[in-house]
């Protein structure tokens, strides 16, 4: 591979890893913290995708460009829509308007869907809830395929990506570099938010509900409401991430992007990275995105050069293996769950005069480990 | 005469054909320490579960502090001030002992997802609760393991964590399902002494299931005896201890 090939591979990888990180952080709030196996994740990502399509074709033109929008599915749609795309290309600021609007609308729609889908099943056992969510997501996928007025049915719609060129010129770097930086900036925002959110009595309440819901309700926690809260937050973030996914990363949208594959991919990332740890969710996303990319390259070589057509499905094998290996050998994931950090521990340290091991910085922990080893050897 | 804080009237709970609770009526006076005894499988835990809202009764009423709580969800009953512990400890195993107790504090501002990310909105209350939680952890003599994961402690320590958790809730009345099971007799006596102390200091009411009668009878004012889902005897400990029906049930099984 030439140098340019390696660089563009790395940039493409970093871009997809960032998008998956956004999604796995949101999945981790539901599955990792609240213990809800959200097998319907695809539907909430699709909400962001649908919002992006609606904003690009129908809401954005009157609001951002000052022209009439077009409804997908009608006669002559593509010609009119191409004219709109050209108009967006001439207005970089309007493309950013599309992104912002899509994120807000996508997040809100996803949150509403989260309540609608979860509410009837929230009192059920986790496995029933998982199945109900899986079915709901299939329903959303069918609606998106059949109702051509949302994202044009089974045809892919090209989307007006946010224009990175002005910033890229300023910094004298290629557009894709700015895009990658932007996406990782968003990952930082998601990470910051969910760390703040979870290191709180709310995070502890979710863990209590997950660990033992009977004890949680006996000690005053409203279990269905807690689950709904987690689903609402996770779904909102998934809707936002979905809009970013189709607008920034793919620059197109199609109902088939929201098949259950993506749900289980993200679930695998959370399982491998660390259930209940936000950093772990990112680690899992980065690792599986890399395996996915490499698997894709090897798989398509196998298919095209050696006629091994299963090569195209190599990534399924990769994900399946990753889940099995994680569950069998490291069920806590790459980065295990940490105790909830709140000011309560400050009180604990003040009153007892000792710092629990898990609150010490990593280097101090390593030092004490080494000291203990040494002590053993000498003793 | 103190008023009755808990009144149970003709309570029934069936599991298919099993009449686990079969028409139980009882009254617990405020600031009382009342025992509930009976052979294995006589329905004591099911009675607690039905009073505290885990099971909906098939018939009958539960009145706590003047409010009819029949069929209420456990978290609402907790809010009124009636809190229970479990016979088999049900701790939140991914949390430390300290956090198990802390999490049980009532009306925590930071439990709202909207306030949670803004730490200064709840940090003050959190630190105040942390001091209280640590006090309760020390009260049940678990100070040494406060920062251990609750999955790493012994069965007896788990029972004590359950007790501390219930105390943290600022309840008016506690239903304790075998609070001293799995601990040695010395510690068991200490637990019951502490229960007596809690009544004096905080005016708490206790309803306690316990198998070791020789310990229980030193501390309770009144005892109910259950057998096959029914109350077969009640009275002061010394009366119950001499009641031929009770002796028969305990010896005859
Ligand atoms: N969830 C349930 N489903 C079906 N049967 C149950 C359930 N819980 C209890 N039972 C049955 O109800 C009866 C009373 O059980 P319970 O646990 O209330 O007795 P107990 O007096 O607490 O006994 P122990 O002293 O052993 O704790 C038993 O026959 C038990 O098998
Ligand atoms: Mg029992």
mmCIF file of C-alpha atoms in Angstrom, chain A residues 40 42-47 50 113 117 133-147 150-151 255 258:
data_model
loop_
_atom_site.group_PDB
_atom_site.id
_atom_site.type_symbol
_atom_site.label_atom_id
_atom_site.label_comp_id
_atom_site.label_asym_id
_atom_site.label_seq_id
_atom_site.Cartn_x
_atom_site.Cartn_y
_atom_site.Cartn_z
ATOM 1 C CA UNK A 40 -33.826 -2.157 19.040
ATOM 2 C CA UNK A 42 -31.180 0.514 15.137
ATOM 3 C CA UNK A 43 -34.582 2.224 15.368
ATOM 4 C CA UNK A 44 -33.224 5.093 17.442
ATOM 5 C CA UNK A 45 -30.262 5.589 15.130
ATOM 6 C CA UNK A 46 -32.755 5.500 12.264
ATOM 7 C CA UNK A 47 -34.643 8.358 13.909
ATOM 8 C CA UNK A 50 -34.855 10.083 9.127
ATOM 9 C CA UNK A 113 -39.777 6.489 20.283
ATOM 10 C CA UNK A 117 -41.418 1.356 22.667
ATOM 11 C CA UNK A 133 -37.454 -3.607 21.250
ATOM 12 C CA UNK A 134 -36.092 -5.839 18.477
ATOM 13 C CA UNK A 135 -39.554 -6.112 16.934
ATOM 14 C CA UNK A 136 -40.170 -2.380 17.265
ATOM 15 C CA UNK A 137 -36.945 -1.698 15.390
ATOM 16 C CA UNK A 138 -37.987 -4.018 12.572
ATOM 17 C CA UNK A 139 -41.257 -2.121 12.389
ATOM 18 C CA UNK A 140 -39.412 1.175 12.029
ATOM 19 C CA UNK A 141 -37.246 -0.305 9.270
ATOM 20 C CA UNK A 142 -40.329 -1.493 7.371
ATOM 21 C CA UNK A 143 -42.007 1.901 7.713
ATOM 22 C CA UNK A 144 -38.903 3.626 6.364
ATOM 23 C CA UNK A 145 -38.818 1.293 3.363
ATOM 24 C CA UNK A 146 -42.514 1.562 2.573
ATOM 25 C CA UNK A 147 -43.129 5.222 3.312
ATOM 26 C CA UNK A 150 -39.371 10.068 4.709
ATOM 27 C CA UNK A 151 -36.087 9.076 3.077
ATOM 28 C CA UNK A 255 -33.394 2.374 5.371
ATOM 29 C CA UNK A 258 -30.717 0.523 10.119
#
